[in-house]
Tab-separated table of C-alpha atoms in Angstrom:
chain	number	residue	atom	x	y	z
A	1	UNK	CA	21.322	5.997	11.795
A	2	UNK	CA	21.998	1.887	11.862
A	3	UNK	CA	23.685	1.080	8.824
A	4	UNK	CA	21.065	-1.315	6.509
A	5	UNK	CA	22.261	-5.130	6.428
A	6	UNK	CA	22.062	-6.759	3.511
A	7	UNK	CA	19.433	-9.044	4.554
A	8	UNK	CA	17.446	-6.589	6.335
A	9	UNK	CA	17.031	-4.083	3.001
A	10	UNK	CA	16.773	-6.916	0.672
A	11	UNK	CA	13.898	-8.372	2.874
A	12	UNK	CA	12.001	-4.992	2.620
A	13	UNK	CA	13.761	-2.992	0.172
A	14	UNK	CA	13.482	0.761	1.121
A	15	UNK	CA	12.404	1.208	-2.606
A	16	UNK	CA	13.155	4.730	-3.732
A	17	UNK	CA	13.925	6.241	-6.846
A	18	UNK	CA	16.601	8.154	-7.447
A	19	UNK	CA	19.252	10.584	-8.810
A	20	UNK	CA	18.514	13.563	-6.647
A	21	UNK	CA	17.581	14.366	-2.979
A	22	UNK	CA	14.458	16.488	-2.818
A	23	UNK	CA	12.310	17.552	0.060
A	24	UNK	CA	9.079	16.245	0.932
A	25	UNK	CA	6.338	17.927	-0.598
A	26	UNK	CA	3.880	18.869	2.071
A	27	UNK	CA	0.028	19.626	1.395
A	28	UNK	CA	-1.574	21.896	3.685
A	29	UNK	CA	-3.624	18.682	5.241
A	30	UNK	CA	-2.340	18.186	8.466
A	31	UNK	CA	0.166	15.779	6.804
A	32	UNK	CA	4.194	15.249	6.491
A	33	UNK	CA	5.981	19.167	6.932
A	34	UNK	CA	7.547	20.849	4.036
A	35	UNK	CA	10.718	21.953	6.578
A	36	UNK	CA	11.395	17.876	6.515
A	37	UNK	CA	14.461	17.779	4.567
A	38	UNK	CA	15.921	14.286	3.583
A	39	UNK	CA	19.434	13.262	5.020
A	40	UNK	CA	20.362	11.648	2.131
A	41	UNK	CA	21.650	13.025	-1.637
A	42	UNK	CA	19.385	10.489	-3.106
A	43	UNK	CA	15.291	9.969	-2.812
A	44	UNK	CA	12.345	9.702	-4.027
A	45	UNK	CA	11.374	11.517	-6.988
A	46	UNK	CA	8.188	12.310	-7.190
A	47	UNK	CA	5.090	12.413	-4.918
A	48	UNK	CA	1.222	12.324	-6.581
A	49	UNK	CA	-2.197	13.102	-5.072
A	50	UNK	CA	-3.733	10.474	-3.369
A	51	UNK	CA	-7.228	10.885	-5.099
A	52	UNK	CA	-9.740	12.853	-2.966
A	53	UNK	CA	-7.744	12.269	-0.035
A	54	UNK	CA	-5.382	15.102	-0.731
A	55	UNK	CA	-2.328	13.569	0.301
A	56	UNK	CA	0.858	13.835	-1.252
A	57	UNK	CA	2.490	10.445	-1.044
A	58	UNK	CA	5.806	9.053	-2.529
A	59	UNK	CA	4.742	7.233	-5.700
A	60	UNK	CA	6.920	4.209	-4.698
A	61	UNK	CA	6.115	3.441	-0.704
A	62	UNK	CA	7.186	1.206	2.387
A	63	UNK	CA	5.241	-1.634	2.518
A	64	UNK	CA	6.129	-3.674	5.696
A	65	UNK	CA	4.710	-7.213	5.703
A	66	UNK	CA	7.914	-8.793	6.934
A	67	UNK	CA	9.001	-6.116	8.829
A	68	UNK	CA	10.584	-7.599	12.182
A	69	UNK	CA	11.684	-6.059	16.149
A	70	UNK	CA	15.165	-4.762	15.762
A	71	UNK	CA	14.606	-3.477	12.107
A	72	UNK	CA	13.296	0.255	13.227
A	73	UNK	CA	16.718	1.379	10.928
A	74	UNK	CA	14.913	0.098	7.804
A	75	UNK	CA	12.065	2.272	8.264
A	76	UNK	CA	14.180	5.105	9.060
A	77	UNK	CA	16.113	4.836	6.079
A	78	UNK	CA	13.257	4.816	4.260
A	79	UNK	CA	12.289	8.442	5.390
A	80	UNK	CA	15.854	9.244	4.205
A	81	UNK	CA	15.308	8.281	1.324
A	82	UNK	CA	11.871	10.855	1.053
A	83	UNK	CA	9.433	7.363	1.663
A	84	UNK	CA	6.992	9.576	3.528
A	85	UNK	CA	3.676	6.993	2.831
A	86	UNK	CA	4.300	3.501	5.305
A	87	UNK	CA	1.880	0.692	5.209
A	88	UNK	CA	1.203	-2.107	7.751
A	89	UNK	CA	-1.217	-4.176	9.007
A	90	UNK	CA	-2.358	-6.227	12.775
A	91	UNK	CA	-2.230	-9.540	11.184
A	92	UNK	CA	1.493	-8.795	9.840
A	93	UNK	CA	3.855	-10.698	12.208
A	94	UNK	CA	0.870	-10.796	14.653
A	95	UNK	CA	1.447	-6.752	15.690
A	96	UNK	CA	5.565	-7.133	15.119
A	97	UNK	CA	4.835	-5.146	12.014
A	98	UNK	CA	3.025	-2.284	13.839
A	99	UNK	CA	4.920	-2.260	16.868
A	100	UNK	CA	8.154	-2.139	15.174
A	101	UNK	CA	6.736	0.918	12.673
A	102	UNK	CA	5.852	2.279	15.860
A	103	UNK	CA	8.534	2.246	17.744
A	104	UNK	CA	10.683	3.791	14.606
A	105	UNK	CA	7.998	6.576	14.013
A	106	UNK	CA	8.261	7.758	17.160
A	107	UNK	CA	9.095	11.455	16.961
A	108	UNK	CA	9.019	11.092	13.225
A	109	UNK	CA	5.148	11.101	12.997
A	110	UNK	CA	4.455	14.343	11.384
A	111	UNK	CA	6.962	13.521	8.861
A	112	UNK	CA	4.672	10.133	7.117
A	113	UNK	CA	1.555	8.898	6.425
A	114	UNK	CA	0.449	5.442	7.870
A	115	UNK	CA	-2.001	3.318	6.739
A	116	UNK	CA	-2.821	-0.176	8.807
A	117	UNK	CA	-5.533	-2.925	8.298
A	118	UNK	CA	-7.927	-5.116	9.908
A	119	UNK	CA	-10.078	-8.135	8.514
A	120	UNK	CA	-13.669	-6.894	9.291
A	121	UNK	CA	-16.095	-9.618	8.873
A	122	UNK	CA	-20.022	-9.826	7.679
A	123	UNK	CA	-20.711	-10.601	10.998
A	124	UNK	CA	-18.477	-8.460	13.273
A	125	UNK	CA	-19.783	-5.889	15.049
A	126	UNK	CA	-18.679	-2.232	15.494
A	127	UNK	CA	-17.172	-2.267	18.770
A	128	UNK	CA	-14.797	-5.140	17.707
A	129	UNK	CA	-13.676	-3.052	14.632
A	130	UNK	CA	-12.840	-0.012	17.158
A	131	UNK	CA	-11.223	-2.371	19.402
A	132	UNK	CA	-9.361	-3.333	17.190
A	133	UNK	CA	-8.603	-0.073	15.854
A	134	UNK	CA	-7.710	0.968	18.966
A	135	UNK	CA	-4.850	-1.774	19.835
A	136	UNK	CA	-3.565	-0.722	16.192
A	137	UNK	CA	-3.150	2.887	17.531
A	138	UNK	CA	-1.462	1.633	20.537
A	139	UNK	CA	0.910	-0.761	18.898
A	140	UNK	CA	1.610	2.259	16.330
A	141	UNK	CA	2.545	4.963	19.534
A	142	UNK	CA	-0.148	7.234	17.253
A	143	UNK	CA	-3.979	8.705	17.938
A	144	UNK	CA	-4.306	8.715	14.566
A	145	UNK	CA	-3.887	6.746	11.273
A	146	UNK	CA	-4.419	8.429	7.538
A	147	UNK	CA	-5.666	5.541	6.226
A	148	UNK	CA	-7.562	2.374	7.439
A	149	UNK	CA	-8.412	-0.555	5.369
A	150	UNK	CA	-10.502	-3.161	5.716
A	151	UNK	CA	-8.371	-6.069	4.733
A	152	UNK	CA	-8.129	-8.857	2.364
A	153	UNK	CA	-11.643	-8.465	1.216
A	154	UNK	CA	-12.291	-10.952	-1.330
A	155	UNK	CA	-16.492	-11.750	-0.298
A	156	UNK	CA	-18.699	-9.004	-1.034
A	157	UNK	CA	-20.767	-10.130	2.162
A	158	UNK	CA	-17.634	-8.714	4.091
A	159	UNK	CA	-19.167	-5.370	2.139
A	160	UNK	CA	-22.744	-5.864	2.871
A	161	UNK	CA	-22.105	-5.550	6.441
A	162	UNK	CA	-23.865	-2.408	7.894
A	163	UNK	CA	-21.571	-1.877	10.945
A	164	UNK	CA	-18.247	-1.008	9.216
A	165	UNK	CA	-20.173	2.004	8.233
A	166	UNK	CA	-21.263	2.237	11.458
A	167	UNK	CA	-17.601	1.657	13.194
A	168	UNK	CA	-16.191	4.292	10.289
A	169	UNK	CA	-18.917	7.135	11.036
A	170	UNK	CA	-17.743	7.040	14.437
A	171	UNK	CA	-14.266	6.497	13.914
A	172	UNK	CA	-13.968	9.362	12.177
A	173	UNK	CA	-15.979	11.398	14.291
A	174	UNK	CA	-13.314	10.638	16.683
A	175	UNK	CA	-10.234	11.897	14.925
A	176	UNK	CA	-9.249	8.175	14.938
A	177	UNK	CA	-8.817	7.588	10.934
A	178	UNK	CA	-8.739	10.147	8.527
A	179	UNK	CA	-9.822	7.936	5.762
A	180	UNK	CA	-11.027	4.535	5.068
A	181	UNK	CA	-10.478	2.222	2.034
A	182	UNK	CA	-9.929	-1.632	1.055
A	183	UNK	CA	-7.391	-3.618	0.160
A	184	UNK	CA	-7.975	-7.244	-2.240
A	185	UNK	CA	-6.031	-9.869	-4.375
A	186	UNK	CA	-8.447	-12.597	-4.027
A	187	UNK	CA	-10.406	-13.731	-7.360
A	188	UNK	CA	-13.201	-12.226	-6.403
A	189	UNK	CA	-11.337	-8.731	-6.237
A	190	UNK	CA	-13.293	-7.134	-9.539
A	191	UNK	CA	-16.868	-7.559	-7.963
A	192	UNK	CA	-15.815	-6.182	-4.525
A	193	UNK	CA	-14.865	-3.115	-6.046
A	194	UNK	CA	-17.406	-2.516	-8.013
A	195	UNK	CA	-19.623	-2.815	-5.247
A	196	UNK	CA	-17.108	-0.867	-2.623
A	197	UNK	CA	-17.021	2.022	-5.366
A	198	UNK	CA	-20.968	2.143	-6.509
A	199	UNK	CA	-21.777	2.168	-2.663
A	200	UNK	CA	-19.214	5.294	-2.344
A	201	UNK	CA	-17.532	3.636	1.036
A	202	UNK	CA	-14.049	3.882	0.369
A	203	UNK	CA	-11.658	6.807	-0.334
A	204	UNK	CA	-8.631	4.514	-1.241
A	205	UNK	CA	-8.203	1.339	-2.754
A	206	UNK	CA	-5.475	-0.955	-1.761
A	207	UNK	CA	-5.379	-3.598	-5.413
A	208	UNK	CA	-2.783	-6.346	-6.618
A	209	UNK	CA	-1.946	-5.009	-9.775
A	210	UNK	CA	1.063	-6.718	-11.559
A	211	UNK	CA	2.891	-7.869	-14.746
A	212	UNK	CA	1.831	-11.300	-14.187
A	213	UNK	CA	-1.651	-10.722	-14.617
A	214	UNK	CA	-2.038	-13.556	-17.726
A	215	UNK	CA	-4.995	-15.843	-17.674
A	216	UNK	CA	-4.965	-19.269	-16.715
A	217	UNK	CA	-7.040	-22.448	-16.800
A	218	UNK	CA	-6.350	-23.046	-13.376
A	219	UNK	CA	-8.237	-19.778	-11.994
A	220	UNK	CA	-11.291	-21.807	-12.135
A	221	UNK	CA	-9.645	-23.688	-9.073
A	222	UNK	CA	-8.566	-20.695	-7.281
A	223	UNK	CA	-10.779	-18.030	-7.284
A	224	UNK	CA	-12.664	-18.732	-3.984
A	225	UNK	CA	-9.043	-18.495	-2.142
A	226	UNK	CA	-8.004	-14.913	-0.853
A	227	UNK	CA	-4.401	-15.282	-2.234
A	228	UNK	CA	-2.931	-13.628	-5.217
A	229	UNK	CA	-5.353	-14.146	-8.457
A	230	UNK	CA	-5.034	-13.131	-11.838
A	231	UNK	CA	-7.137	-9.659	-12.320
A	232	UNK	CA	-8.732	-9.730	-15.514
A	233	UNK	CA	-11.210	-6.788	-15.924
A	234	UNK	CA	-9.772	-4.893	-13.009
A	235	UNK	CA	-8.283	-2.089	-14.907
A	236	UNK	CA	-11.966	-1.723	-15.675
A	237	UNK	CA	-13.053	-1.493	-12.368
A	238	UNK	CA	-10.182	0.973	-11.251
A	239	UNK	CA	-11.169	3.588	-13.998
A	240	UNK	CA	-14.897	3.513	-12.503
A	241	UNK	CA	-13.319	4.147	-9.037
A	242	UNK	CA	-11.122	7.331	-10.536
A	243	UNK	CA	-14.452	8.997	-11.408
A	244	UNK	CA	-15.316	9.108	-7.912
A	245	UNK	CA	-11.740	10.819	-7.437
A	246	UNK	CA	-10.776	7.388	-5.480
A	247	UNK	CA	-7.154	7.013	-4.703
A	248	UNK	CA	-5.160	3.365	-5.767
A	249	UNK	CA	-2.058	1.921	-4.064
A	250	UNK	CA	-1.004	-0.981	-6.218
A	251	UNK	CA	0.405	-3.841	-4.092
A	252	UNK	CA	1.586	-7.028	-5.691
A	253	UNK	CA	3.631	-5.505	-7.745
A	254	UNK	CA	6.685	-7.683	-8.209
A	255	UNK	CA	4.340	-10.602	-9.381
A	256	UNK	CA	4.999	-12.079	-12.920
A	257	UNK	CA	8.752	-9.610	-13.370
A	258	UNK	CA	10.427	-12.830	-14.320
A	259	UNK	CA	7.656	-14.464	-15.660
A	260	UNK	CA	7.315	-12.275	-18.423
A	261	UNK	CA	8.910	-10.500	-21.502
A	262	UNK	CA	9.673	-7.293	-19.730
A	263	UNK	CA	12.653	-6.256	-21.503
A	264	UNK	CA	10.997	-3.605	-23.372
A	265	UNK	CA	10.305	-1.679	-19.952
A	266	UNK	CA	13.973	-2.009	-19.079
A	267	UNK	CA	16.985	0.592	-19.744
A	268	UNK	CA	20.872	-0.850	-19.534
A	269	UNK	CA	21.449	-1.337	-15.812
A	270	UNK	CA	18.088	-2.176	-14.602
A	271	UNK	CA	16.445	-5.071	-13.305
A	272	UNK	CA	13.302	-7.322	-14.013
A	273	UNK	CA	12.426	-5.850	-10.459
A	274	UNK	CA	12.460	-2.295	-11.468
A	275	UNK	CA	10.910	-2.470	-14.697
A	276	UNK	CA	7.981	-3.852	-12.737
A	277	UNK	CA	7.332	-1.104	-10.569
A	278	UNK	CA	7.741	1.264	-14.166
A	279	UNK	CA	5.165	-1.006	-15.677
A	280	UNK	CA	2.998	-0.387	-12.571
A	281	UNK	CA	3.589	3.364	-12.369
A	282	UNK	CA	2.419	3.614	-16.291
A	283	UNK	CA	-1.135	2.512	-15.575
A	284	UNK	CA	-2.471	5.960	-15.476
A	285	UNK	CA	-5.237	4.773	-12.869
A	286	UNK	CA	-2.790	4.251	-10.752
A	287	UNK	CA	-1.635	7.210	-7.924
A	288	UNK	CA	1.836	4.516	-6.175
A	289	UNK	CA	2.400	1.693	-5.532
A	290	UNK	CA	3.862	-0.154	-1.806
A	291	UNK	CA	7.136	-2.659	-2.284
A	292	UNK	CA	8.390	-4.902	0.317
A	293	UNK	CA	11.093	-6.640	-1.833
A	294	UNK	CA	14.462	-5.656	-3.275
A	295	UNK	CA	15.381	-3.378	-5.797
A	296	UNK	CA	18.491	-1.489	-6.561
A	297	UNK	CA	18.530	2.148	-5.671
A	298	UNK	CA	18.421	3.347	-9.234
A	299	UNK	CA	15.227	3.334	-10.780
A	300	UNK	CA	13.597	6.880	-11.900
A	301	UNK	CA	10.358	6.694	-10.385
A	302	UNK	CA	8.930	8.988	-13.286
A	303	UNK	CA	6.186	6.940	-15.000
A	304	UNK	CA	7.125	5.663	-18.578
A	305	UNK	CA	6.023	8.475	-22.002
């Protein structure tokens, strides 16, 4: 394996947690094997249900925003490390991100889950959403994804459209997706999921869900713009979601770590970083959480007594 650069990890930070090696625990789902054992002494601790899904998914994942060619290493690493859930999207480097997961999956597939994204909007049809879909699963050298999310949804009219439903039904049909959620850190994130969830249309929820999440005046300004908001009333929102059995991926997660008094998260040798993601990990709504930035390779991923 490539050694990591510096400036590759601490761009995406193969987050892990961390005093032991263990094997990745497989479910009997068609996902990651149980005979997968990790190269390296250390890894990721613990791995949690995914919500009705089934899947068994590291509780701190690979998510690959800046994720650039020649960086296949970094993904691999992550594996090493027992990383076995790896999140990307088509609009992330315009298909770099995808192409480069990819091309470092390759052989590997069995061993992950993968989850991308698309943008569907209130007025696209089906067979853009498939075609879409489809140069996703070409880009990703794959047949199949676990999870596809409709992306950035932060208008409920995104929602309202009838042919996602459409595009999923037959999607699914197809052995293309296995499941279907949506991802959101727009202002409008709170109504969107309590639509998503009372309409039953998503199995997993993809939410920005942070330590920075303090009110202030300016939201009023912001709330219209698909960027990170504050989330007031989403924890709300996320516990009517768990009664369906819907699974949550927190993303955002490093939001607000210096911002705010975090110290009494912290044990002597950890970061601001890393008592974010134990912060996260304590919300007992949430299942894990996806990390592009650095951490140290330290933290106990166990979630906080």
């Amino acid at each position: 394996m490539k050694k990591v650069d510096r400036r590759s990890f601490l761009r995406l930070g193969a987050v892990t947690g961390l005093a032991a090696g263990i094997p990745i625990n497989a479910a009997a789902d068609g996902g990651p094997s149980a005979a997968s054992p990790l190269v390296s002494t250390r890894g990721v601790k613990n791995y949690v249900r995914l919500g009705r899904t089934e899947l068994k998914v590291s509780d701190i994942s690979f998510g690959s925003f800046p994720l650039r060619y020649g960086e296949e290493h970094v993904v691999h690493h992550a594996i090493d490390q027992g990383i076995n859930y790896f999140d990307t999207a088509e609009s992330y480097g315009g298909g770099t991100s995808e192409t480069v997961m990819g091309r470092a999956l390759k052989g590997k597939r069995d061993k992950v889950y993968v989850a991308t994204k698309i943008g569907a909007g209130s007025r696209d049809s089906a067979a853009s959403m498939m075609q879409r879909l489809d140069e996703s699963l070409s880009r990703l050298q794959t047949d199949y994804v676990d999870i596809f999310f409709n992306h950035a949804v932060n208008d409920i009219s995104r929602l309202k459209n009838e042919q996602w439903s459409k595009f999923a039904d037959k999607a699914r049909s197809q052995g293309k997706v296995r499941f279907f959620g949506m991802s959101g850190h727009g202002g409008h994130l709170v109504e969107c999921v309590d639509y998503g969830v009372e309409q039953d249309m998503f199995d997993v929820l993809l939410l920005a869900t942070n330590f920075g999440e303090d009110p202030a005046f300016y939201e009023r300004f912001t709330r219209g713009f698909d960027f990170v908001a504050n989330q007031q009333g989403l924890r709300a929102s996320m516990a009517k979601a768990k009664q369906k059995d819907v699974g949550i991926v927190a993303m955002k997660v490093l939001r607000g770590a210096k911002l705010n008094d975090m110290r009494q998260h912290e044990q002597p040798g950890f970061t601001y970083s890393q008592a974010a993601f134990k912060w996260v990990l304590n919300i007992p709504e949430i299942d894990n959480l996806i990390a592009v930035s650095y951490t140290h390779l330290t933290l106990p991923t166990k979630r906080i007594v």
